[in-house]
PDB file of C-alpha atoms in Angstrom:
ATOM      1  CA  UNK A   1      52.310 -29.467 -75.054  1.00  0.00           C
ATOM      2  CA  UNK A   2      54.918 -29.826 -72.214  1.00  0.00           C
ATOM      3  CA  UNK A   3      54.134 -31.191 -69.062  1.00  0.00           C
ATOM      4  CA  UNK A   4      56.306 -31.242 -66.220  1.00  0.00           C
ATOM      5  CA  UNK A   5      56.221 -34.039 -63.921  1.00  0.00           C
ATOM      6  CA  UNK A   6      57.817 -34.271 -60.292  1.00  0.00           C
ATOM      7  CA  UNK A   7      58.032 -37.815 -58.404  1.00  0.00           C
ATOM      8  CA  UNK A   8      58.066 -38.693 -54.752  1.00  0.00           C
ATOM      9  CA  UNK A   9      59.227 -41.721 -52.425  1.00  0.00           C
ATOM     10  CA  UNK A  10      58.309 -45.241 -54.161  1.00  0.00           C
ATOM     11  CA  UNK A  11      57.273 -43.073 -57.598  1.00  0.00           C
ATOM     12  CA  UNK A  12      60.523 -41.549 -57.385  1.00  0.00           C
ATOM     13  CA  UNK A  13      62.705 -44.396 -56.925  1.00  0.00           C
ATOM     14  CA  UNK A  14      60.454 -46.514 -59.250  1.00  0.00           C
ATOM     15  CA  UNK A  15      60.943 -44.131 -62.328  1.00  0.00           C
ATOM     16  CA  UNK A  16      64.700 -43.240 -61.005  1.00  0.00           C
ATOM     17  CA  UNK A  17      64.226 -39.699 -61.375  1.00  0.00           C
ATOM     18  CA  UNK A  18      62.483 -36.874 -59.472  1.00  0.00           C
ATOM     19  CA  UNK A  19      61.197 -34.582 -62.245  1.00  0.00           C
ATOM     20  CA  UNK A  20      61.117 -35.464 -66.197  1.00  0.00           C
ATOM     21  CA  UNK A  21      59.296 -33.694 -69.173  1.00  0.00           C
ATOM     22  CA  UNK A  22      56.460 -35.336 -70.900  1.00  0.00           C
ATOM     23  CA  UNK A  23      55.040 -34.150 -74.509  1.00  0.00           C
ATOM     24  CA  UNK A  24      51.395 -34.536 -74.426  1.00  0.00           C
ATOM     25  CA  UNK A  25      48.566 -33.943 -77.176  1.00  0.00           C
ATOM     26  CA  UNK A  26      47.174 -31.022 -76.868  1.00  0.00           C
ATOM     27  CA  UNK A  27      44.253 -30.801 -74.008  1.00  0.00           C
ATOM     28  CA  UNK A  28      45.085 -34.265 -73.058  1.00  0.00           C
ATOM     29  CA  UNK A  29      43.692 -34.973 -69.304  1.00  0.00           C
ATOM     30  CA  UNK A  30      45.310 -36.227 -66.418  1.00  0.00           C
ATOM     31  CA  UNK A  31      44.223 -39.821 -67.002  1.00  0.00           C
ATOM     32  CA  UNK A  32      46.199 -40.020 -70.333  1.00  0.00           C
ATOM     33  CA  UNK A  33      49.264 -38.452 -68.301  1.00  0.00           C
ATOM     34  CA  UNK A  34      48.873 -41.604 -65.634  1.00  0.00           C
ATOM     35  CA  UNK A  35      48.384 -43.921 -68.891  1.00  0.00           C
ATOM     36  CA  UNK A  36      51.366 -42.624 -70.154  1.00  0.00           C
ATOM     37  CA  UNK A  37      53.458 -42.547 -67.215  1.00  0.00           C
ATOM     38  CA  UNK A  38      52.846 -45.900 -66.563  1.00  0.00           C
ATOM     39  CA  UNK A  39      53.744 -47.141 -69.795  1.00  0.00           C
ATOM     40  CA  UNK A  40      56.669 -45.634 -69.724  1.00  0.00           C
ATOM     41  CA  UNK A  41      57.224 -47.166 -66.356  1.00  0.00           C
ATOM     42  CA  UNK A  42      55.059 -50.335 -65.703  1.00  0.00           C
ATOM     43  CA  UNK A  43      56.274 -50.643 -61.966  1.00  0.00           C
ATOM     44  CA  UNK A  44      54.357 -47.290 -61.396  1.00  0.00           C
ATOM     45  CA  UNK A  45      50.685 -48.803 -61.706  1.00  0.00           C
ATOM     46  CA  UNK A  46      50.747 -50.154 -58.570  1.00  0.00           C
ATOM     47  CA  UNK A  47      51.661 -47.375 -56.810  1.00  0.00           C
ATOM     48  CA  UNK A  48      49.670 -44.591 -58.957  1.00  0.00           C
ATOM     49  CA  UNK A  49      46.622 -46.240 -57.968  1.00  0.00           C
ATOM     50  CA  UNK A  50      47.385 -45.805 -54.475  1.00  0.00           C
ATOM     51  CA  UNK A  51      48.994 -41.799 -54.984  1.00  0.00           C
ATOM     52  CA  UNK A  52      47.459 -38.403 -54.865  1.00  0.00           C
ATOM     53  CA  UNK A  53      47.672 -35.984 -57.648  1.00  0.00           C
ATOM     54  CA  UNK A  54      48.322 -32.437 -58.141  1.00  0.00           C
ATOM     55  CA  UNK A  55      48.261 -29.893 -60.861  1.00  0.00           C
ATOM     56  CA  UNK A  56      50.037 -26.751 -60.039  1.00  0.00           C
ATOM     57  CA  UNK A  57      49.939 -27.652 -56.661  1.00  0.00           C
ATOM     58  CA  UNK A  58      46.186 -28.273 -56.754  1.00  0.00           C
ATOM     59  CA  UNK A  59      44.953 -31.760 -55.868  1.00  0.00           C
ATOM     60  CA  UNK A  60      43.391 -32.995 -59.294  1.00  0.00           C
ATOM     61  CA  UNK A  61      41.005 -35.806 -60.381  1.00  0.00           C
ATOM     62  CA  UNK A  62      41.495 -38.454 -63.589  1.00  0.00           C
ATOM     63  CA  UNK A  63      39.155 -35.553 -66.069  1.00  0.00           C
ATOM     64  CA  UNK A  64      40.837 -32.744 -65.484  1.00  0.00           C
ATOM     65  CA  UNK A  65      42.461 -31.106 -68.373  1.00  0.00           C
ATOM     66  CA  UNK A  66      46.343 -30.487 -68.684  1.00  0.00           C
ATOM     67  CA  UNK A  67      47.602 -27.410 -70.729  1.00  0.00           C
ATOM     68  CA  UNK A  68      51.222 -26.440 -71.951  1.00  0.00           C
ATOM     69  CA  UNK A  69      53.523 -26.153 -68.836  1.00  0.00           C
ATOM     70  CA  UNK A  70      51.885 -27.360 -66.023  1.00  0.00           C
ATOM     71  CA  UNK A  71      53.425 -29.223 -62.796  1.00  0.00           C
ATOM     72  CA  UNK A  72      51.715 -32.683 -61.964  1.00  0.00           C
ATOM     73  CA  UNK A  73      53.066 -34.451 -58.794  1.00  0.00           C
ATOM     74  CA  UNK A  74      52.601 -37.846 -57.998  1.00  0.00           C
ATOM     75  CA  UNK A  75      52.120 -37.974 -53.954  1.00  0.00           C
ATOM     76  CA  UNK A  76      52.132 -41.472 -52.845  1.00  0.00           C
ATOM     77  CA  UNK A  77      50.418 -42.396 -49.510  1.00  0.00           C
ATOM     78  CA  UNK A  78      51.771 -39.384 -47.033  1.00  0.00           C
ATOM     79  CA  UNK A  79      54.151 -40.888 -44.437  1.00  0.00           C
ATOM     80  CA  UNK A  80      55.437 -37.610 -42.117  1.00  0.00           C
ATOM     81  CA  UNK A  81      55.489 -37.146 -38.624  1.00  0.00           C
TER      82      UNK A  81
ATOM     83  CA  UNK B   1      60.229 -13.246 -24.375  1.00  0.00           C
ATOM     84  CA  UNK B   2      61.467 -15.154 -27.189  1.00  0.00           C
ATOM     85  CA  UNK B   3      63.040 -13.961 -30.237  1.00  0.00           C
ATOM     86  CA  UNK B   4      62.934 -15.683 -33.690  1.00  0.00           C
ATOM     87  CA  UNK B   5      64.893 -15.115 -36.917  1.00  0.00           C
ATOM     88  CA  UNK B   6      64.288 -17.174 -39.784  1.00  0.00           C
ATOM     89  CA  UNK B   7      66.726 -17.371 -42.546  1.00  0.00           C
ATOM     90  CA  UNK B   8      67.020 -18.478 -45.831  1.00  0.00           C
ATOM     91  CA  UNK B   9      69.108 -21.240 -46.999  1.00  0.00           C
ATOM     92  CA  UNK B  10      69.778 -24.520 -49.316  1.00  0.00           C
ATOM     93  CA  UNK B  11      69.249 -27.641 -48.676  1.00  0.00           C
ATOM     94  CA  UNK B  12      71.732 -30.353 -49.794  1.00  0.00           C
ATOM     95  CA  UNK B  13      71.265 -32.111 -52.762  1.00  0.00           C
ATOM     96  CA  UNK B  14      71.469 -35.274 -51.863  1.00  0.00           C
ATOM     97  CA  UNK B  15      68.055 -36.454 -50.575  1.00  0.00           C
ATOM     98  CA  UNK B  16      66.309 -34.281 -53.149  1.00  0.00           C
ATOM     99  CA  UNK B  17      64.438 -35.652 -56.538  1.00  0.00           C
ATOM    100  CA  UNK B  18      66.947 -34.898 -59.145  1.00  0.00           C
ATOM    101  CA  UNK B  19      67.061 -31.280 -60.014  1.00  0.00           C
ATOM    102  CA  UNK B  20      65.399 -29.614 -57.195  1.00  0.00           C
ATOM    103  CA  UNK B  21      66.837 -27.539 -54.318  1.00  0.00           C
ATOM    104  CA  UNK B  22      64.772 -26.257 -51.916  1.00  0.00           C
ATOM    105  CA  UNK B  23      65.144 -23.285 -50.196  1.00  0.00           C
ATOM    106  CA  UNK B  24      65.236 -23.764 -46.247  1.00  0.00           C
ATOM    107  CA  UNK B  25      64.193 -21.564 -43.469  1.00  0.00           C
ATOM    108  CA  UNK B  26      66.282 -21.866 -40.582  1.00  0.00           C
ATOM    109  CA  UNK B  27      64.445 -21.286 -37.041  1.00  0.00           C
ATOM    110  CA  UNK B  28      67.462 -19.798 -34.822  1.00  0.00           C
ATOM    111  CA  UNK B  29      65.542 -18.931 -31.251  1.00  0.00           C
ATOM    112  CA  UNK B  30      67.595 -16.618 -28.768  1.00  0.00           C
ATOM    113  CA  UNK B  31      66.301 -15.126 -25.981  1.00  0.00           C
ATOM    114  CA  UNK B  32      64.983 -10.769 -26.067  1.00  0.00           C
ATOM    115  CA  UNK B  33      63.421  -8.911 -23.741  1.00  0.00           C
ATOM    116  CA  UNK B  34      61.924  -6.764 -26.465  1.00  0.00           C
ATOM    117  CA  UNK B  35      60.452  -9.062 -29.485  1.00  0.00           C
ATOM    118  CA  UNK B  36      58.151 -11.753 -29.449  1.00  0.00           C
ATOM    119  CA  UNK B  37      57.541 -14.127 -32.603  1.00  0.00           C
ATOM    120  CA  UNK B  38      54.757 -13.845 -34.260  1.00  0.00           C
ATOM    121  CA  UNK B  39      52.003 -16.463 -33.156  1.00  0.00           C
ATOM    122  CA  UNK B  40      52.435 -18.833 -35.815  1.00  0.00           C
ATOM    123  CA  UNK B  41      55.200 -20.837 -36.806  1.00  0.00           C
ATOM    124  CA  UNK B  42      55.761 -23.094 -39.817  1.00  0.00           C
ATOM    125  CA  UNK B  43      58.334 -24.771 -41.273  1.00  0.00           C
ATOM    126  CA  UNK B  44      60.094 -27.787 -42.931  1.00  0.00           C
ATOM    127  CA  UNK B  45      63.952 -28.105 -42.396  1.00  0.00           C
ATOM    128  CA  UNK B  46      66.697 -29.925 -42.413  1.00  0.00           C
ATOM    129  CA  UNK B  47      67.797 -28.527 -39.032  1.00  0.00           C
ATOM    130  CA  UNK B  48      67.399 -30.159 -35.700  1.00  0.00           C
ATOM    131  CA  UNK B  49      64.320 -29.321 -34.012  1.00  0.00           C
ATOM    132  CA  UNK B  50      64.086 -27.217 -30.709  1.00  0.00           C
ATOM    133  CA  UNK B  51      61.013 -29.181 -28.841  1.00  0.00           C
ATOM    134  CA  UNK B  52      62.477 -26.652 -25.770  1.00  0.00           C
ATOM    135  CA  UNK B  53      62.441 -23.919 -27.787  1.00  0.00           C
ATOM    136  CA  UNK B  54      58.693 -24.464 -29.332  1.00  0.00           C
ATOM    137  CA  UNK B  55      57.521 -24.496 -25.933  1.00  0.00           C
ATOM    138  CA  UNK B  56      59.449 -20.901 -25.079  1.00  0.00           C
ATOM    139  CA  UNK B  57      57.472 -19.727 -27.747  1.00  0.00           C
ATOM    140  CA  UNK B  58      53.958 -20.851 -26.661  1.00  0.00           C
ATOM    141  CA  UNK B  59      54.378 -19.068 -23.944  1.00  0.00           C
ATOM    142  CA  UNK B  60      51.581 -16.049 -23.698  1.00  0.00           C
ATOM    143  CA  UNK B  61      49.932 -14.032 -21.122  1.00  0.00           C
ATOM    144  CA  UNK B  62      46.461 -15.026 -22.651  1.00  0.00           C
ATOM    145  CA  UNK B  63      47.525 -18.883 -22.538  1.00  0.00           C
ATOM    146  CA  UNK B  64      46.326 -21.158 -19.910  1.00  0.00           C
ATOM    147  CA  UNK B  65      47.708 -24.139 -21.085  1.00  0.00           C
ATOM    148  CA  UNK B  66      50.451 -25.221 -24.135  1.00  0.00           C
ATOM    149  CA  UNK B  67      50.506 -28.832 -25.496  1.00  0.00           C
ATOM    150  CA  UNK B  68      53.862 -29.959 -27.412  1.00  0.00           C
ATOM    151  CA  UNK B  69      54.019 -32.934 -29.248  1.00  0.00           C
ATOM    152  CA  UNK B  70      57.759 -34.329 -30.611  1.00  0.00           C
ATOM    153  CA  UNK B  71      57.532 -37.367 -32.749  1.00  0.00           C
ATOM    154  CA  UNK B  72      60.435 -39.124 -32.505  1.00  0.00           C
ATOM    155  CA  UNK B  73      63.026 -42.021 -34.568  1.00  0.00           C
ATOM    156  CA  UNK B  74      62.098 -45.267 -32.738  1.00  0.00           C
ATOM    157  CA  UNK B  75      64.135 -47.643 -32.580  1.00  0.00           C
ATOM    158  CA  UNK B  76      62.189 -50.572 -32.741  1.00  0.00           C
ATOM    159  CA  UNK B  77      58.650 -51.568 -35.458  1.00  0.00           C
ATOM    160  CA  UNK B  78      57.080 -54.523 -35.173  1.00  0.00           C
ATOM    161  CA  UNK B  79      60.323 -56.133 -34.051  1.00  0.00           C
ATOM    162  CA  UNK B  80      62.243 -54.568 -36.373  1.00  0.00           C
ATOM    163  CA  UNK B  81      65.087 -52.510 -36.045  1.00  0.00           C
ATOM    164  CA  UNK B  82      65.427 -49.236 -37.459  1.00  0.00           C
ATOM    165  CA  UNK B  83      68.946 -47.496 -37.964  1.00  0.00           C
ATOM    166  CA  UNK B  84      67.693 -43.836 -39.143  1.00  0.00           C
ATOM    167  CA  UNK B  85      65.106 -42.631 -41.546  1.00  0.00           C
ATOM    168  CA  UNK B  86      65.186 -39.855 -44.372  1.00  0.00           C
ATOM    169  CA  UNK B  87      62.375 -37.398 -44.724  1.00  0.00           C
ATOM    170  CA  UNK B  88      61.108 -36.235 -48.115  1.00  0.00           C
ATOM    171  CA  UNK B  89      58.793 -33.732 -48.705  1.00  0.00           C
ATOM    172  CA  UNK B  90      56.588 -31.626 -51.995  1.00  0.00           C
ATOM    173  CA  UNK B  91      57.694 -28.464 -50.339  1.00  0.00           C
ATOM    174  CA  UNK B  92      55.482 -26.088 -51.881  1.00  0.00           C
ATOM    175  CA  UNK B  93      52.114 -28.099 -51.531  1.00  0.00           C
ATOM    176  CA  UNK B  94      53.448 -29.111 -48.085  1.00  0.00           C
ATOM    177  CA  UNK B  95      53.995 -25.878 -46.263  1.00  0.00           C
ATOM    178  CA  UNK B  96      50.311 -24.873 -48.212  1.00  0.00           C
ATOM    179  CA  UNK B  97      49.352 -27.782 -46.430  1.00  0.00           C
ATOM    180  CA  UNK B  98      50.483 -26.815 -43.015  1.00  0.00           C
ATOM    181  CA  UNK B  99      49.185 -23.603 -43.493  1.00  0.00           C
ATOM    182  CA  UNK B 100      45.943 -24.695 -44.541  1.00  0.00           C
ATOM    183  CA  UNK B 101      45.999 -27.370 -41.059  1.00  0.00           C
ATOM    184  CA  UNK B 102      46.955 -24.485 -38.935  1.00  0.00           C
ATOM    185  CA  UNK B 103      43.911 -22.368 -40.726  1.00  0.00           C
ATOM    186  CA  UNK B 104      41.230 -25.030 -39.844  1.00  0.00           C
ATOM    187  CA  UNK B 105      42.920 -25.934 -36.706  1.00  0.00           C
ATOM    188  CA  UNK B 106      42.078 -21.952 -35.728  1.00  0.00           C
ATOM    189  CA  UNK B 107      38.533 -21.903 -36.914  1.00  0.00           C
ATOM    190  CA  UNK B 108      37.817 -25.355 -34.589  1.00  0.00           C
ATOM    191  CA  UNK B 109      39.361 -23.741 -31.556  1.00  0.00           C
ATOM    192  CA  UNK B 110      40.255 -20.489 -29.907  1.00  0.00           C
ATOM    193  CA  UNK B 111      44.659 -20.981 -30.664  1.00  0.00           C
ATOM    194  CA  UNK B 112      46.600 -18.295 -29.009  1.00  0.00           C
ATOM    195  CA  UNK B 113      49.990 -19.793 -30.703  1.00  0.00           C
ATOM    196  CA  UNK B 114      50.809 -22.147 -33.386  1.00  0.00           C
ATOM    197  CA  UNK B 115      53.784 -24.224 -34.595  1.00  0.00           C
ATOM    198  CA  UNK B 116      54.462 -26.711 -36.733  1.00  0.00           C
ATOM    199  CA  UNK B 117      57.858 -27.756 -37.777  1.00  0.00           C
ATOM    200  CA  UNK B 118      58.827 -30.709 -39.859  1.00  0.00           C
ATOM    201  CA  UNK B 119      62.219 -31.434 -40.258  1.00  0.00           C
ATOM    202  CA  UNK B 120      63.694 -33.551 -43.803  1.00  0.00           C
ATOM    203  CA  UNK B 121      66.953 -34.913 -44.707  1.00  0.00           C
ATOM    204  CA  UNK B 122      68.143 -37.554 -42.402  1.00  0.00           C
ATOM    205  CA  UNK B 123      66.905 -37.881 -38.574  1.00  0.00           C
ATOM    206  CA  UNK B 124      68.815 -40.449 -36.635  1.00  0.00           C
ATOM    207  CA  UNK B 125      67.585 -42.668 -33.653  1.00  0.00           C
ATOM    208  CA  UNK B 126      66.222 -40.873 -30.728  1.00  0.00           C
ATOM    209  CA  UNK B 127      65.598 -37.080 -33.123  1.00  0.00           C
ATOM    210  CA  UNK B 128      62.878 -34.969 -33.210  1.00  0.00           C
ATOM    211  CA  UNK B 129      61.148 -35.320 -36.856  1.00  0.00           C
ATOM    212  CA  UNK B 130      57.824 -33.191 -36.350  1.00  0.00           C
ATOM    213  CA  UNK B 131      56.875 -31.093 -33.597  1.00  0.00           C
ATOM    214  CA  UNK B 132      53.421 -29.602 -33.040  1.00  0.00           C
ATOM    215  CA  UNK B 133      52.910 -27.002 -30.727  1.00  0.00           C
ATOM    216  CA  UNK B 134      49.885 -25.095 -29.619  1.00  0.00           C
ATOM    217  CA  UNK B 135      48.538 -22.856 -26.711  1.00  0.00           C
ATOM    218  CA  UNK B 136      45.266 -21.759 -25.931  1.00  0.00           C
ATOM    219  CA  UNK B 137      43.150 -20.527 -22.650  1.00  0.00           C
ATOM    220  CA  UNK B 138      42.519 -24.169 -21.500  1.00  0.00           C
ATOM    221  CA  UNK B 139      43.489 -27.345 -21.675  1.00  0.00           C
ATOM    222  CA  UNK B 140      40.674 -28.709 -23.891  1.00  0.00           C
ATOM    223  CA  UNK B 141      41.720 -27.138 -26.510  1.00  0.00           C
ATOM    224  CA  UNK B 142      45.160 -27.155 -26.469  1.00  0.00           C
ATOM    225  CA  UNK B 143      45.166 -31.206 -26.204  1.00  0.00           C
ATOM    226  CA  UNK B 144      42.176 -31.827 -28.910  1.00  0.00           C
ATOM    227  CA  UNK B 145      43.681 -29.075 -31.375  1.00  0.00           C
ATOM    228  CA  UNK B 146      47.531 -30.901 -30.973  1.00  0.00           C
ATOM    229  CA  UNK B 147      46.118 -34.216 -31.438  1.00  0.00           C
ATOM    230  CA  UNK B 148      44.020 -33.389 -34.843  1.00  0.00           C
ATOM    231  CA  UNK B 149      46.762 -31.786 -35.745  1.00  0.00           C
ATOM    232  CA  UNK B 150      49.466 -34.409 -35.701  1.00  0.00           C
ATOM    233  CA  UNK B 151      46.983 -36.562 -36.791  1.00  0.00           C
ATOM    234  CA  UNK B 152      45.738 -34.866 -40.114  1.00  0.00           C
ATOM    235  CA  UNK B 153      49.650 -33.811 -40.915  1.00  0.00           C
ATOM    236  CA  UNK B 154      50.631 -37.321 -40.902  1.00  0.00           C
ATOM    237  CA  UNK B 155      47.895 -38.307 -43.018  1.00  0.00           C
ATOM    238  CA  UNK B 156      47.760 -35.267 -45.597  1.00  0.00           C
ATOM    239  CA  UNK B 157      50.925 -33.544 -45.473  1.00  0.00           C
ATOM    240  CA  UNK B 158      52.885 -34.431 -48.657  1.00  0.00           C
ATOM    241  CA  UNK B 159      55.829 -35.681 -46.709  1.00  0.00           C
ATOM    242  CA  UNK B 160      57.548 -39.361 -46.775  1.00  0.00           C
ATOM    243  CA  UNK B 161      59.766 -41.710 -44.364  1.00  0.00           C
ATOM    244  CA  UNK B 162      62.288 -43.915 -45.782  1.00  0.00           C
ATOM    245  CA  UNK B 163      63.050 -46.270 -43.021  1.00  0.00           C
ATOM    246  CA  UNK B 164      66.983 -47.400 -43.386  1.00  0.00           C
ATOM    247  CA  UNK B 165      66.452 -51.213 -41.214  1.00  0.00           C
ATOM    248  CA  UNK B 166      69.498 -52.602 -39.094  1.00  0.00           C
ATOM    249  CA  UNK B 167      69.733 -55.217 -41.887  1.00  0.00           C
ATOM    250  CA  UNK B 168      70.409 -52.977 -44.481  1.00  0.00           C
ATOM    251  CA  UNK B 169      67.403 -52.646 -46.373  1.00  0.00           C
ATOM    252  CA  UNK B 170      65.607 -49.385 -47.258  1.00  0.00           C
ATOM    253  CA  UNK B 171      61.277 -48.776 -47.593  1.00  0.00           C
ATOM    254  CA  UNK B 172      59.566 -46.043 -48.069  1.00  0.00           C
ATOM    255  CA  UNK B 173      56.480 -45.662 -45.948  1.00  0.00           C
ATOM    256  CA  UNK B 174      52.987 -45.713 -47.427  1.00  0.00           C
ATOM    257  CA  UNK B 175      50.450 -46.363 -45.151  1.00  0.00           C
ATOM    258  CA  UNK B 176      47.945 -48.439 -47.155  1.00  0.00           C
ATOM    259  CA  UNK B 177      49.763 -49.225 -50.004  1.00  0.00           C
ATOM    260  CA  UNK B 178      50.878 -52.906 -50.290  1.00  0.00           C
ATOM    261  CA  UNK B 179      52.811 -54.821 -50.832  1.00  0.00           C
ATOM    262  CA  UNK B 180      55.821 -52.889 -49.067  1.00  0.00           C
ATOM    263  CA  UNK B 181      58.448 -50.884 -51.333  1.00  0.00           C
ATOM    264  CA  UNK B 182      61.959 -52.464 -50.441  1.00  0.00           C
ATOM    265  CA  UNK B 183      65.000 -51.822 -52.013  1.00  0.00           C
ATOM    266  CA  UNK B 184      68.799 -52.699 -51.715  1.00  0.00           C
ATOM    267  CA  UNK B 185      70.678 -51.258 -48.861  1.00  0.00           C
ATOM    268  CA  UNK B 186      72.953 -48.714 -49.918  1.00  0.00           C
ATOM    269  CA  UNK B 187      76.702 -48.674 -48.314  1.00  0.00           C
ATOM    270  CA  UNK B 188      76.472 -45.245 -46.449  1.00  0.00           C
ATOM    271  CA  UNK B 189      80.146 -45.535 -45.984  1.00  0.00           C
ATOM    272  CA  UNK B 190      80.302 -45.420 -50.106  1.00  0.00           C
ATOM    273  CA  UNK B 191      81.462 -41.940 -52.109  1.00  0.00           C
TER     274      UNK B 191
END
């Protein structure tokens, strides 16, 4: 399957890009997207542990479940105002 | 009365994660004898804000008392100097998150109006970057509901401050999260 994943602030300029597509085994969680991500990009541990995710726009935990097209953000530490 | 139009627009590309543009409302407030806004108000732009205009809009027969906050580029951190800062934002889950503020902020207290506007993009020295507005019968309420409600946005709203420092350097803001993310100035004066 085909996730989508969008980055933000330090994630963003870490990985150099704002959105790239990751394939993923099938019913793979959200921890094995992180675990991926961050082997892809080592510099992103540090701030992953520190960052919010959502699914769809849903704030998500490690267990959940991914399926074929969904939208995880990483939202570092929220800064606005 | 106060008259509000909101239209729809694009952001520029240029502060955006690669291959996103957002679509932007634009808050344009004139002045009708005939139309009122409705009593909310949300929305993230790259426009200047209208602190003036928020306040207009409180305005309500059932209102004793209005409350607007304006948070503000500062100049000066810790000794530091700041030159300007970009905004970034998650629009979709942030204007849910506004809305969902606003939506607690109403069941806590008796709100007769509502605004929150957030603006992105680049806000130079002295610019308004947030403004929170409320209005309700008294004061109480109108300065405990403002307060939570700056306070929670900055803390929950997916949005992010890049401050640009007088010595060239660039870091995004992450409360919490050490050690600080610095990078390279960029020459603005480049492309």
């Amino acid at each position: 399957m085909v996730i989508k994943v969008l980055f933000f602030a330090a994630a963003r300029e870490i990985s150099g890009t704002g959105s790239m597509e990751l394939s993923l085994e099938d019913d793979a969680t959200l921890g094995q997207l992180k675990q991926s991500l961050v082997e892809q990009f080592p510099g992103l541990m540090h701030v992953m542990g520190h960052s919010a995710i959502s699914i769809d726009r849903e704030y998500a935990t490690d267990g959940r479940i991914l399926y074929h097209g969904a939208e995880v953000a990483i939202l570092p530490p929220s800064s606005g105002g | 009365m106060l008259k509000g139009f909101l239209l729809n627009g694009f952001l520029p590309s240029g502060f955006l994660p690669n291959g996103f543009s957002c679509a932007v409302r634009l808050a344009v407030f004139a002045h009708s004898d005939t139309t009122s806004l409705p009593n909310s108000m949300i929305l993230i732009t790259d426009q200047v804000l209208d602190a003036a205009a928020v306040q207009r809009q409180l305005g309500s027969v059932e209102a004793g008392a209005s409350v607007v906050f304006t948070g503000t580029t500062r100049r000066l951190t810790d000794g530091r100097e700041t030159v300007d800062l970009t905004y970034e934002c998650y629009r979709e889950l942030a204007e849910k998150a506004l809305r969902e503020l606003e939506s607690k902020a109403r069941t806590r207290w008796r709100l007769v109006e509502c605004v929150l506007l957030h603006r992105i993009g680049l806000v130079p020295l002295g610019e308004a970057s947030v403004v929170v507005g409320v209005s309700a019968a008294h004061r109480d309420e109108a300065f405990e509901s403002a307060r939570w409600l700056i306070d929670t946005l900055k803390e929950q709203v997916p949005i992010w401050k890049q401050e640009h420092w007088a010595d060239g350097t660039r870091q995004w803001i992450h409360p919490g999260m050490s050690p600080p993310q610095a990078a390279p100035g960029v020459d603005r004066n480049a492309g």
